[in-house]
Short mmCIF file of C-alpha atoms in Angstrom, two decimals:
data_model
loop_
_atom_site.label_atom_id
_atom_site.label_comp_id
_atom_site.label_asym_id
_atom_site.label_seq_id
_atom_site.Cartn_x
_atom_site.Cartn_y
_atom_site.Cartn_z
CA UNK A 4 90.75 105.43 114.56
CA UNK A 5 94.21 106.58 115.58
CA UNK A 6 96.28 106.20 112.40
CA UNK A 7 97.84 109.38 111.09
CA UNK A 8 100.68 110.93 109.12
CA UNK A 9 103.90 111.81 110.96
CA UNK A 10 105.61 114.98 109.74
CA UNK A 11 109.00 113.81 111.05
CA UNK A 12 108.94 110.79 108.76
CA UNK A 13 108.01 112.85 105.71
CA UNK A 14 110.76 115.39 106.45
CA UNK A 15 113.32 112.59 106.89
CA UNK A 16 112.21 111.08 103.58
CA UNK A 17 112.59 114.37 101.73
CA UNK A 18 115.97 114.89 103.38
CA UNK A 19 117.20 111.52 102.06
CA UNK A 20 116.04 112.37 98.55
CA UNK A 21 117.83 115.69 98.60
CA UNK A 22 121.09 114.55 100.17
CA UNK A 23 121.44 111.44 98.02
CA UNK A 24 120.58 113.48 94.90
CA UNK A 25 118.80 110.42 93.56
CA UNK A 26 115.77 112.51 92.61
CA UNK A 27 117.77 114.71 90.22
CA UNK A 28 119.92 112.02 88.64
CA UNK A 29 119.55 111.73 84.85
CA UNK A 30 117.65 115.03 84.77
CA UNK A 31 114.99 113.65 87.12
CA UNK A 32 114.23 110.55 85.08
CA UNK A 33 116.10 108.04 87.25
CA UNK A 34 113.90 107.84 90.35
CA UNK A 35 110.14 108.09 90.86
CA UNK A 36 108.04 107.47 93.95
CA UNK A 37 104.44 106.39 94.37
CA UNK A 38 102.31 106.48 97.49
CA UNK A 39 100.53 103.53 99.09
CA UNK A 40 97.69 103.08 101.54
CA UNK A 41 99.84 103.97 104.57
CA UNK A 42 100.58 107.30 102.92
CA UNK A 43 96.81 107.82 102.69
CA UNK A 44 96.00 107.20 106.36
CA UNK A 45 94.08 110.13 107.80
CA UNK A 46 95.01 112.64 105.14
CA UNK A 47 93.77 114.43 102.05
CA UNK A 48 97.09 113.72 100.33
CA UNK A 49 98.82 117.02 101.09
CA UNK A 50 101.93 115.37 102.61
CA UNK A 51 102.74 113.36 99.51
CA UNK A 52 102.23 116.36 97.25
CA UNK A 53 104.63 118.36 99.39
CA UNK A 54 107.44 115.94 100.29
CA UNK A 55 107.59 113.37 97.47
CA UNK A 56 109.72 113.49 94.37
CA UNK A 57 106.84 113.53 91.88
CA UNK A 58 104.92 116.18 93.90
CA UNK A 59 101.59 114.85 92.65
CA UNK A 60 99.19 112.06 93.56
CA UNK A 61 97.84 111.29 90.08
CA UNK A 62 100.61 108.85 89.22
CA UNK A 63 103.25 109.40 86.56
CA UNK A 64 104.36 108.29 83.09
CA UNK A 65 107.96 107.94 81.90
CA UNK A 66 108.86 106.95 78.35
CA UNK A 67 112.34 105.54 77.92
CA UNK A 68 113.70 105.94 74.39
CA UNK A 69 116.61 103.85 73.15
CA UNK A 70 118.10 103.19 69.73
CA UNK A 71 116.64 99.66 69.73
CA UNK A 72 113.16 100.54 71.00
CA UNK A 73 110.98 102.55 73.33
CA UNK A 74 109.49 101.54 76.67
CA UNK A 75 106.76 103.06 78.84
CA UNK A 76 106.76 103.06 82.64
CA UNK A 77 103.55 104.21 84.30
CA UNK A 78 102.24 104.31 87.86
CA UNK A 79 98.59 104.66 88.83
CA UNK A 80 97.75 106.18 92.19
CA UNK A 81 94.77 103.94 93.15
CA UNK A 82 94.44 105.55 96.59
CA UNK A 83 90.97 106.85 97.54
CA UNK A 84 90.89 110.62 97.08
CA UNK A 85 90.02 110.95 100.77
CA UNK A 86 92.26 108.82 102.96
CA UNK A 87 90.43 107.71 106.06
CA UNK A 88 91.88 106.29 109.23
CA UNK A 89 91.93 102.60 110.00
CA UNK A 90 90.18 100.26 109.59
CA UNK A 91 88.53 101.69 106.46
CA UNK A 92 91.71 102.00 104.42
CA UNK A 93 92.88 98.70 102.98
CA UNK A 94 91.49 98.43 99.45
CA UNK A 95 92.23 100.72 96.51
CA UNK A 96 90.32 102.05 93.53
CA UNK A 97 91.16 102.85 89.93
CA UNK A 98 88.73 105.73 89.48
CA UNK A 99 88.03 107.51 86.23
CA UNK A 100 91.15 109.67 86.54
CA UNK A 101 93.38 106.61 86.95
CA UNK A 102 91.63 104.78 84.14
CA UNK A 103 91.98 107.80 81.84
CA UNK A 104 95.71 107.80 82.54
CA UNK A 105 95.92 104.07 81.83
CA UNK A 106 93.90 104.52 78.63
CA UNK A 107 96.25 107.30 77.47
CA UNK A 108 99.29 105.13 78.22
CA UNK A 109 97.87 102.16 76.33
CA UNK A 110 96.74 104.27 73.37
CA UNK A 111 100.18 105.85 73.06
CA UNK A 112 101.94 102.48 73.37
CA UNK A 113 99.78 100.89 70.71
CA UNK A 114 100.03 103.84 68.33
CA UNK A 115 103.80 104.23 68.77
CA UNK A 116 104.34 100.44 68.75
CA UNK A 117 106.35 100.60 71.93
CA UNK A 118 108.26 97.47 72.84
CA UNK A 119 106.90 97.13 76.37
CA UNK A 120 104.50 98.85 78.74
CA UNK A 121 105.07 98.46 82.48
CA UNK A 122 102.47 99.55 85.03
CA UNK A 123 102.87 99.87 88.80
CA UNK A 124 100.24 100.28 91.50
CA UNK A 125 100.67 99.97 95.22
CA UNK A 126 97.59 97.75 95.39
CA UNK A 127 97.43 94.42 93.54
CA UNK A 128 94.67 94.34 90.94
CA UNK A 129 92.71 91.86 93.08
CA UNK A 130 92.32 94.44 95.86
CA UNK A 131 91.03 97.36 93.78
CA UNK A 132 87.68 98.59 92.52
CA UNK A 133 87.94 98.85 88.76
CA UNK A 134 86.36 101.90 87.18
CA UNK A 135 86.11 102.87 83.53
CA UNK A 136 87.77 105.60 81.51
CA UNK A 137 85.87 108.61 80.24
CA UNK A 138 85.36 106.91 76.88
CA UNK A 139 84.10 103.71 78.51
CA UNK A 140 87.21 101.52 78.35
CA UNK A 141 87.35 98.85 81.06
CA UNK A 142 90.30 97.40 82.92
CA UNK A 143 90.09 94.15 80.96
CA UNK A 144 90.30 96.02 77.65
CA UNK A 145 93.36 98.03 78.71
CA UNK A 146 95.31 95.56 80.84
CA UNK A 147 95.80 93.12 77.98
CA UNK A 148 98.25 95.62 76.44
CA UNK A 149 100.45 95.71 79.57
CA UNK A 150 103.58 93.54 79.59
CA UNK A 151 104.13 93.51 83.37
CA UNK A 152 102.02 94.76 86.27
CA UNK A 153 103.90 95.22 89.54
CA UNK A 154 102.40 95.93 92.93
CA UNK A 155 103.01 95.74 96.67
CA UNK A 156 100.67 96.21 99.64
CA UNK A 157 100.19 92.61 100.79
CA UNK A 158 103.70 92.24 102.25
CA UNK A 159 104.05 88.72 100.85
CA UNK A 160 100.94 87.80 102.82
CA UNK A 161 101.45 85.37 105.70
CA UNK A 162 104.63 86.23 107.60
CA UNK A 163 106.33 87.38 104.42
CA UNK A 164 106.69 83.80 103.21
CA UNK A 165 104.30 83.67 100.24
CA UNK A 166 105.43 84.40 96.69
CA UNK A 167 102.72 86.64 95.32
CA UNK A 168 103.03 85.97 91.60
CA UNK A 169 100.09 85.39 89.29
CA UNK A 170 99.20 85.20 85.62
CA UNK A 171 95.82 86.46 84.44
CA UNK A 172 95.11 84.00 81.65
CA UNK A 173 92.11 85.89 80.25
CA UNK A 174 94.21 89.08 80.00
CA UNK A 175 97.57 87.49 79.18
CA UNK A 176 98.90 89.66 82.01
CA UNK A 177 101.74 88.83 84.37
CA UNK A 178 101.34 90.43 87.80
CA UNK A 179 103.98 90.31 90.52
CA UNK A 180 103.58 91.65 94.04
CA UNK A 181 106.79 92.63 95.82
CA UNK A 182 107.43 92.28 99.52
CA UNK A 183 108.08 95.42 101.54
CA UNK A 184 111.43 96.96 102.41
CA UNK A 185 110.57 97.53 106.10
CA UNK A 186 110.04 93.94 107.23
CA UNK A 187 111.26 91.84 104.31
CA UNK A 188 114.01 94.12 102.87
CA UNK A 189 112.84 92.98 99.45
CA UNK A 190 113.55 94.61 96.12
CA UNK A 191 113.24 93.55 92.49
CA UNK A 192 115.66 93.45 89.57
CA UNK A 193 114.17 93.68 86.08
CA UNK A 194 116.22 93.63 82.88
CA UNK A 195 115.14 93.61 79.25
CA UNK A 196 117.22 91.38 76.98
CA UNK A 197 116.15 91.49 73.34
CA UNK A 198 112.67 92.43 74.61
CA UNK A 199 112.51 89.39 76.89
CA UNK A 200 111.99 90.22 80.58
CA UNK A 201 114.37 88.90 83.21
CA UNK A 202 113.00 89.25 86.74
CA UNK A 203 114.48 88.40 90.12
CA UNK A 204 113.36 89.31 93.65
CA UNK A 205 116.22 89.82 96.09
CA UNK A 206 116.68 90.53 99.80
CA UNK A 207 118.87 93.38 100.95
CA UNK A 208 121.42 92.26 103.54
CA UNK A 209 121.52 94.93 106.21
CA UNK A 210 122.94 95.19 109.73
CA UNK A 211 120.65 95.71 112.71
CA UNK A 212 118.56 98.83 112.20
CA UNK A 213 119.66 101.60 114.63
CA UNK A 214 117.41 102.72 117.46
CA UNK A 215 114.71 105.32 116.69
CA UNK A 216 115.85 108.93 116.42
CA UNK A 217 115.29 110.78 119.69
CA UNK A 218 116.37 114.32 118.78
CA UNK A 219 114.41 117.00 116.93
CA UNK A 220 114.52 115.67 113.37
CA UNK A 221 112.95 118.85 111.97
CA UNK A 222 115.62 121.18 113.36
CA UNK A 223 118.44 118.71 112.72
CA UNK A 224 117.76 116.22 109.89
CA UNK A 225 119.97 113.11 109.93
CA UNK A 226 123.07 113.27 107.69
CA UNK A 227 123.38 111.00 104.70
CA UNK A 228 125.18 108.70 104.81
CA UNK A 229 125.24 108.20 108.58
CA UNK A 230 128.65 108.91 110.17
CA UNK A 231 130.57 105.78 111.04
CA UNK A 232 128.30 103.56 108.97
CA UNK A 233 130.17 100.80 107.18
CA UNK A 234 128.59 98.62 104.53
CA UNK A 235 128.46 94.93 105.27
CA UNK A 236 129.99 92.38 102.93
CA UNK A 237 127.38 91.26 100.44
CA UNK A 238 127.37 88.33 98.11
CA UNK A 239 127.07 89.10 94.38
CA UNK A 240 123.70 89.36 92.68
CA UNK A 241 122.89 87.22 89.66
CA UNK A 242 120.21 87.94 87.06
CA UNK A 243 119.85 85.46 84.19
CA UNK A 244 118.59 87.19 81.05
CA UNK A 245 118.82 84.31 78.53
CA UNK A 246 117.26 81.83 78.69
CA UNK A 247 114.65 83.81 80.55
CA UNK A 248 112.79 82.34 83.53
CA UNK A 249 109.87 80.52 81.92
CA UNK A 250 107.71 80.92 85.03
CA UNK A 251 107.38 84.63 84.25
CA UNK A 252 107.05 84.34 80.49
CA UNK A 253 104.37 86.37 78.71
CA UNK A 254 104.10 84.87 75.22
CA UNK A 255 101.64 87.57 74.14
CA UNK A 256 104.13 90.37 74.90
CA UNK A 257 107.61 88.87 74.57
CA UNK A 258 109.46 87.31 71.62
CA UNK A 259 110.13 84.14 73.61
CA UNK A 260 110.86 82.23 70.42
CA UNK A 261 114.24 83.97 70.38
CA UNK A 262 115.45 81.67 73.16
CA UNK A 263 115.51 78.72 70.76
CA UNK A 264 117.60 80.59 68.20
CA UNK A 265 119.98 82.18 70.71
CA UNK A 266 123.66 81.22 70.70
CA UNK A 267 124.69 82.22 74.24
CA UNK A 268 123.60 82.00 77.84
CA UNK A 269 123.58 85.55 79.20
CA UNK A 270 123.54 86.71 82.82
CA UNK A 271 124.40 89.78 84.87
CA UNK A 272 126.58 89.57 87.98
CA UNK A 273 126.62 92.57 90.31
CA UNK A 274 129.55 92.41 92.73
CA UNK A 275 129.96 94.40 95.95
CA UNK A 276 133.50 93.34 96.82
CA UNK A 277 134.87 96.86 96.45
CA UNK A 278 138.03 95.90 94.58
CA UNK A 279 139.26 93.47 92.00
CA UNK A 280 136.82 91.54 89.87
CA UNK A 281 134.92 88.31 89.50
CA UNK A 282 136.89 86.13 87.16
CA UNK A 283 135.36 83.52 84.93
CA UNK A 284 137.05 80.63 86.78
CA UNK A 285 134.90 81.44 89.81
CA UNK A 286 131.67 81.09 87.91
CA UNK A 287 130.04 77.70 87.33
CA UNK A 288 127.01 76.88 85.20
CA UNK A 289 124.95 73.72 85.54
CA UNK A 290 122.05 72.70 83.31
CA UNK A 291 119.73 69.98 84.58
CA UNK A 292 122.42 69.07 87.10
CA UNK A 293 125.25 68.70 84.59
CA UNK A 294 128.19 71.11 84.38
CA UNK A 295 128.11 73.35 81.33
CA UNK A 296 131.51 72.96 79.69
CA UNK A 297 131.58 76.06 77.46
CA UNK A 298 133.84 78.91 78.52
CA UNK A 299 132.46 82.01 80.22
CA UNK A 300 133.40 85.49 78.99
CA UNK A 301 132.82 88.98 80.33
CA UNK A 302 131.30 91.32 77.73
CA UNK A 303 129.98 94.07 80.00
CA UNK A 304 130.09 97.81 79.25
CA UNK A 305 132.19 98.63 82.33
CA UNK A 306 134.76 96.74 84.39
CA UNK A 307 133.48 93.55 86.06
CA UNK A 308 133.31 95.46 89.35
CA UNK A 309 131.97 99.00 89.31
CA UNK A 310 130.96 101.24 92.14
CA UNK A 311 127.85 102.88 90.75
CA UNK A 312 128.35 105.92 92.99
CA UNK A 313 131.51 106.65 90.99
CA UNK A 314 129.79 106.51 87.62
CA UNK A 315 128.67 109.72 85.98
CA UNK A 316 125.01 110.27 85.21
CA UNK A 317 125.23 108.93 81.68
CA UNK A 318 127.36 105.83 82.40
CA UNK A 319 125.52 102.55 82.17
CA UNK A 320 126.81 99.66 84.24
CA UNK A 321 126.00 96.34 82.54
CA UNK A 322 128.10 93.53 84.14
CA UNK A 323 127.24 90.96 81.47
CA UNK A 324 128.71 87.47 81.19
CA UNK A 325 128.05 85.08 78.30
CA UNK A 326 128.65 81.42 77.53
CA UNK A 327 127.84 79.65 74.26
CA UNK A 328 125.19 76.92 74.20
CA UNK A 329 123.05 74.84 71.86
CA UNK A 330 119.42 75.57 72.65
CA UNK A 331 118.19 72.80 70.35
CA UNK A 332 119.40 70.22 72.87
CA UNK A 333 116.65 71.38 75.26
CA UNK A 334 113.86 71.55 72.67
CA UNK A 335 111.89 68.60 74.06
CA UNK A 336 108.77 70.34 75.35
CA UNK A 337 109.85 70.06 78.99
CA UNK A 338 110.91 72.34 81.83
CA UNK A 339 114.65 72.55 82.42
CA UNK A 340 116.80 73.95 85.23
CA UNK A 341 119.69 76.38 84.94
CA UNK A 342 121.91 76.86 88.00
CA UNK A 343 124.71 79.46 88.27
CA UNK A 344 127.26 79.70 91.08
CA UNK A 345 129.44 82.81 91.58
CA UNK A 346 132.22 83.28 94.14
CA UNK A 347 133.74 86.74 94.65
CA UNK A 348 137.26 87.57 95.89
CA UNK A 349 136.05 87.57 99.52
CA UNK A 350 134.82 84.03 99.19
CA UNK A 351 131.15 85.05 99.29
CA UNK A 352 128.98 82.68 97.29
CA UNK A 353 125.86 83.50 95.31
CA UNK A 354 123.60 81.13 93.42
CA UNK A 355 120.70 81.57 91.06
CA UNK A 356 118.41 78.84 89.78
CA UNK A 357 115.74 79.37 87.15
CA UNK A 358 113.32 77.20 85.20
CA UNK A 359 113.54 77.64 81.46
CA UNK A 360 111.99 76.36 78.26
CA UNK A 361 113.01 76.88 74.65
CA UNK A 362 109.67 76.10 72.98
CA UNK A 363 108.11 79.50 73.69
CA UNK A 364 105.69 78.24 76.36
CA UNK A 365 105.27 79.39 79.94
CA UNK A 366 106.20 77.08 82.82
CA UNK A 367 102.90 76.63 84.64
CA UNK A 368 104.34 74.76 87.61
CA UNK A 369 106.96 75.77 90.16
CA UNK A 370 104.62 78.07 92.09
CA UNK A 371 103.03 80.01 89.23
CA UNK A 372 99.72 78.16 88.84
CA UNK A 373 99.26 76.79 92.33
CA UNK A 374 99.47 78.00 95.88
CA UNK A 375 97.68 80.73 97.77
CA UNK A 376 99.80 83.54 96.32
CA UNK A 377 98.73 82.89 92.74
CA UNK A 378 95.07 82.62 93.74
CA UNK A 379 95.13 85.88 95.72
CA UNK A 380 96.80 87.80 92.89
CA UNK A 381 94.52 86.42 90.17
CA UNK A 382 91.30 86.82 92.19
CA UNK A 383 88.91 89.79 92.24
CA UNK A 384 87.77 90.75 95.73
CA UNK A 385 85.50 93.35 94.18
CA UNK A 386 83.43 90.69 92.40
CA UNK A 387 83.69 88.33 95.37
CA UNK A 388 82.29 90.86 97.84
CA UNK A 389 79.56 92.09 95.49
CA UNK A 390 78.37 88.61 94.53
CA UNK A 391 78.48 87.25 98.08
CA UNK A 392 76.57 90.18 99.51
CA UNK A 393 73.98 90.12 96.73
CA UNK A 394 73.47 86.39 97.24
CA UNK A 395 73.00 86.78 100.99
CA UNK A 396 70.78 89.83 100.59
CA UNK A 397 68.59 88.13 98.04
CA UNK A 398 68.42 84.99 100.12
CA UNK A 399 67.32 86.75 103.32
CA UNK A 400 64.92 89.15 101.65
CA UNK A 401 62.96 86.74 99.45
CA UNK A 402 62.60 83.70 101.67
CA UNK A 403 59.68 84.87 103.78
CA UNK A 404 57.03 84.17 101.14
CA UNK A 405 58.56 80.77 100.44
CA UNK A 406 58.71 79.87 104.11
CA UNK A 407 55.09 81.02 104.63
CA UNK A 408 53.81 78.93 101.71
CA UNK A 409 55.57 75.86 102.98
CA UNK A 410 54.26 76.42 106.46
CA UNK A 411 50.69 76.46 105.18
CA UNK A 412 51.18 72.88 104.07
CA UNK A 413 52.82 71.83 107.32
CA UNK A 414 50.97 73.93 109.86
CA UNK A 415 49.42 70.86 111.39
CA UNK A 416 52.83 69.41 112.14
CA UNK A 417 54.96 70.83 114.93
CA UNK A 418 58.70 70.56 114.93
CA UNK A 419 58.66 68.14 117.85
CA UNK A 420 56.11 65.80 116.36
CA UNK A 421 57.95 65.75 113.04
CA UNK A 422 61.23 65.05 114.81
CA UNK A 423 59.63 62.21 116.74
CA UNK A 424 58.17 60.78 113.57
CA UNK A 425 61.58 60.64 111.95
CA UNK A 426 63.11 59.21 115.11
CA UNK A 427 60.58 56.38 115.31
CA UNK A 428 61.57 55.15 111.85
CA UNK A 429 65.34 55.20 112.46
CA UNK A 430 66.93 51.79 113.18
CA UNK A 431 68.51 51.41 116.60
CA UNK A 432 72.30 51.28 116.76
CA UNK A 433 72.64 50.56 120.45
CA UNK A 434 75.28 48.12 121.60
CA UNK A 435 74.28 44.51 120.93
CA UNK A 436 71.50 45.43 118.50
CA UNK A 437 71.86 43.94 115.04
CA UNK A 438 68.36 44.50 113.67
CA UNK A 439 69.61 46.88 110.99
CA UNK A 440 72.55 46.90 108.68
CA UNK A 441 72.55 50.73 108.39
CA UNK A 442 76.07 52.12 108.86
CA UNK A 443 77.18 54.83 111.25
CA UNK A 444 77.56 57.12 108.23
CA UNK A 445 73.92 56.52 107.33
CA UNK A 446 72.84 57.32 110.87
CA UNK A 447 74.82 60.59 110.84
CA UNK A 448 73.27 61.47 107.49
CA UNK A 449 69.79 60.85 108.87
CA UNK A 450 70.63 63.03 111.88
CA UNK A 451 71.68 65.93 109.67
CA UNK A 452 68.54 65.45 107.60
CA UNK A 453 66.39 65.68 110.70
CA UNK A 454 68.21 68.84 111.81
CA UNK A 455 67.72 70.39 108.37
CA UNK A 456 64.02 69.68 108.47
CA UNK A 457 63.75 70.96 112.03
CA UNK A 458 65.46 74.29 111.23
CA UNK A 459 63.44 74.66 108.04
CA UNK A 460 60.28 74.49 110.12
CA UNK A 461 61.69 76.97 112.63
CA UNK A 462 62.47 79.43 109.83
CA UNK A 463 58.92 78.92 108.56
CA UNK A 464 57.66 79.78 112.01
CA UNK A 465 59.75 82.98 112.00
CA UNK A 466 58.26 84.02 108.64
CA UNK A 467 54.81 83.51 110.18
CA UNK A 468 55.61 85.66 113.26
CA UNK A 469 55.31 89.32 112.17
CA UNK A 470 56.44 90.86 115.47
CA UNK A 471 59.80 89.13 115.10
CA UNK A 472 60.24 88.94 111.36
CA UNK A 473 59.41 92.51 110.30
CA UNK A 474 61.82 94.28 112.72
CA UNK A 475 64.54 91.91 111.50
CA UNK A 476 63.58 92.55 107.88
CA UNK A 477 63.62 96.34 108.32
CA UNK A 478 66.98 96.32 110.10
CA UNK A 479 68.51 94.06 107.50
CA UNK A 480 67.40 96.20 104.56
CA UNK A 481 68.39 99.44 106.29
CA UNK A 482 71.99 98.31 105.93
CA UNK A 483 71.55 98.70 102.17
CA UNK A 484 70.01 102.17 102.02
CA UNK A 485 70.97 104.01 105.19
CA UNK A 486 74.23 105.33 106.59
CA UNK A 487 75.70 103.09 109.27
CA UNK A 488 77.33 105.92 111.16
CA UNK A 489 78.61 109.47 110.87
CA UNK A 490 82.09 110.25 112.13
CA UNK A 491 85.25 112.29 112.00
CA UNK A 492 86.80 110.02 109.38
CA UNK A 493 89.71 112.26 108.31
CA UNK A 494 90.66 114.25 111.44
CA UNK A 495 93.81 115.67 109.81
CA UNK A 496 92.12 117.00 106.66
CA UNK A 497 93.21 120.55 105.87
CA UNK A 498 89.60 121.76 105.69
CA UNK A 499 87.17 121.19 108.55
CA UNK A 500 84.30 120.37 106.17
CA UNK A 501 86.33 117.48 104.72
CA UNK A 502 86.69 115.67 108.04
CA UNK A 503 83.12 114.51 108.64
CA UNK A 504 81.88 111.60 106.54
CA UNK A 505 78.90 109.25 106.31
CA UNK A 506 79.59 105.53 106.03
CA UNK A 507 77.36 103.50 103.69
CA UNK A 508 77.79 100.02 102.31
CA UNK A 509 78.73 101.58 98.97
CA UNK A 510 81.51 103.68 100.47
CA UNK A 511 81.88 107.04 102.17
CA UNK A 512 80.17 110.34 101.48
CA UNK A 513 81.76 113.66 102.43
CA UNK A 514 79.69 116.81 102.48
CA UNK A 515 82.67 119.11 101.94
CA UNK A 516 82.66 118.73 98.18
CA UNK A 517 84.48 115.42 97.73
CA UNK A 518 81.18 113.53 97.48
CA UNK A 519 81.30 109.74 97.15
CA UNK A 520 84.43 107.77 97.90
CA UNK A 521 83.75 104.18 96.74
CA UNK A 522 85.50 101.57 98.87
CA UNK A 523 85.66 97.81 99.12
CA UNK A 524 86.34 98.08 102.83
CA UNK A 525 82.68 98.86 103.56
CA UNK A 526 81.56 95.81 101.58
CA UNK A 527 83.97 93.67 103.55
CA UNK A 528 82.59 95.08 106.80
CA UNK A 529 79.05 94.35 105.59
CA UNK A 530 79.95 90.74 104.87
CA UNK A 531 81.49 90.46 108.31
CA UNK A 532 78.30 91.94 109.78
CA UNK A 533 76.24 89.32 107.97
CA UNK A 534 78.43 86.47 109.13
CA UNK A 535 79.02 87.51 112.74
CA UNK A 536 75.69 89.13 113.61
CA UNK A 537 72.85 88.98 111.10
CA UNK A 538 72.97 85.25 110.43
CA UNK A 539 73.29 84.31 114.15
CA UNK A 540 70.41 86.72 114.86
CA UNK A 541 68.32 84.96 112.23
CA UNK A 542 68.95 81.60 113.88
CA UNK A 543 68.14 83.01 117.32
CA UNK A 544 64.85 84.51 116.15
CA UNK A 545 63.95 81.29 114.37
CA UNK A 546 64.71 79.31 117.53
CA UNK A 547 62.42 81.42 119.73
CA UNK A 548 59.62 81.80 117.18
CA UNK A 549 56.44 80.07 118.36
CA UNK A 550 54.75 77.59 116.03
CA UNK A 551 51.52 78.84 114.39
CA UNK A 552 48.18 77.71 115.82
CA UNK A 553 47.26 74.25 114.64
CA UNK A 554 44.15 73.98 112.49
CA UNK A 555 41.71 71.12 112.68
#
């Protein structure tokens, strides 16, 4: 277990926050950070509390008040309160403290009738243990009041190619995992247009990352921005706000019916050209493949191109373009496609295509209700691991009496004689033999049936062989009640008594006062143990078990 926290990286991170002044913009309400599982490797959390912007590991809540409504942004920590080294540090947990925070957020949002509540966790909901709040509220009761749940952690799964979006139908909850910045350079744009959510995941175009720093970063932190660094030319960014992308619609939380009564297509265009502006003649709109003929106008709050570093803290850059339309034309109960093309003064092209509907329904195709990403997001590994382990445990622990009873009825039949009996009644399929019309499929089925009977008898023999069965039974059940090992699980903990932990199937136990740390990782390891060792051991013992003495 060699994973650890690197002080140089934390110091560099704090240096970037301070030099960019992003942490103090808008009186500290512009930027918030939240730790993930890599920030919990081999630590008690002291680094994040020292070097982060929020200076706390309990999450945060920010309420954004506007003249047209109020919005809540909350982050839940979900990291185990003792961060172990690999490999026991993949799954998260919403413990009672996190659930109390979520319950407070939901209660306030409901009481104040806030327009939207957004919640962020590093871990997707499928990879967390769900606790309850102090007053007994469950995740299912609270999550149904959340408009959008955003997460990370899975790095877009396989090679960064899987869109990790899912909709929890029972909770009416939209959850969207975002790829990482390190490998995928991914980030997300979210806008609220008349309380309808516009969402777009983008990729940051960057030059080759410089070589690792070789000097003493503590004595000489890197300057910001780096000397000689020149930004690369980037194509504009497009975010369509009306009609909103129907794939991400949440009818229970958004007034989607407003799309049908709207009079204009609305979209944001962020340009990085550095001078001039994007003129309407360089913007083209197509709907279902046909060019939209209505004129396009700029109605933004600043000039069409604005360098946000030149705006003061209170300036709001909204590069909004509009074009009139008749939504009734598309009110046919079908999915439709909106395509926008933008060309800036440097000739860089940007396109955005969305699926929209005007009938207030969610588009269930186009990657939202199929594919591995949706299944992973909407699943619950907590329930999967618990149910699978309980099924295997119950199966192994209760079969001995059943096998013994069956063996009492078959103790005069050995496996070999039974196999021969079946074989003697099977039609021959040798070349040139046409005595039977049984197909090859029927022969294979009979073969599998014989093997099933044979292994059933072998398992019966094992249940009737105490010197083999009882050691196996004791070992198997010890995995449930006893610690698997004791180790230095958090070598970098600030207190020596917090470093040593006991590993059980239910999680970790630390004698230094932290007590139980529930984890799904240990359940996953237990399932792997069952699959890779316990089940093969069962088959091996059954294979070598002698048949019981035959009675006359």
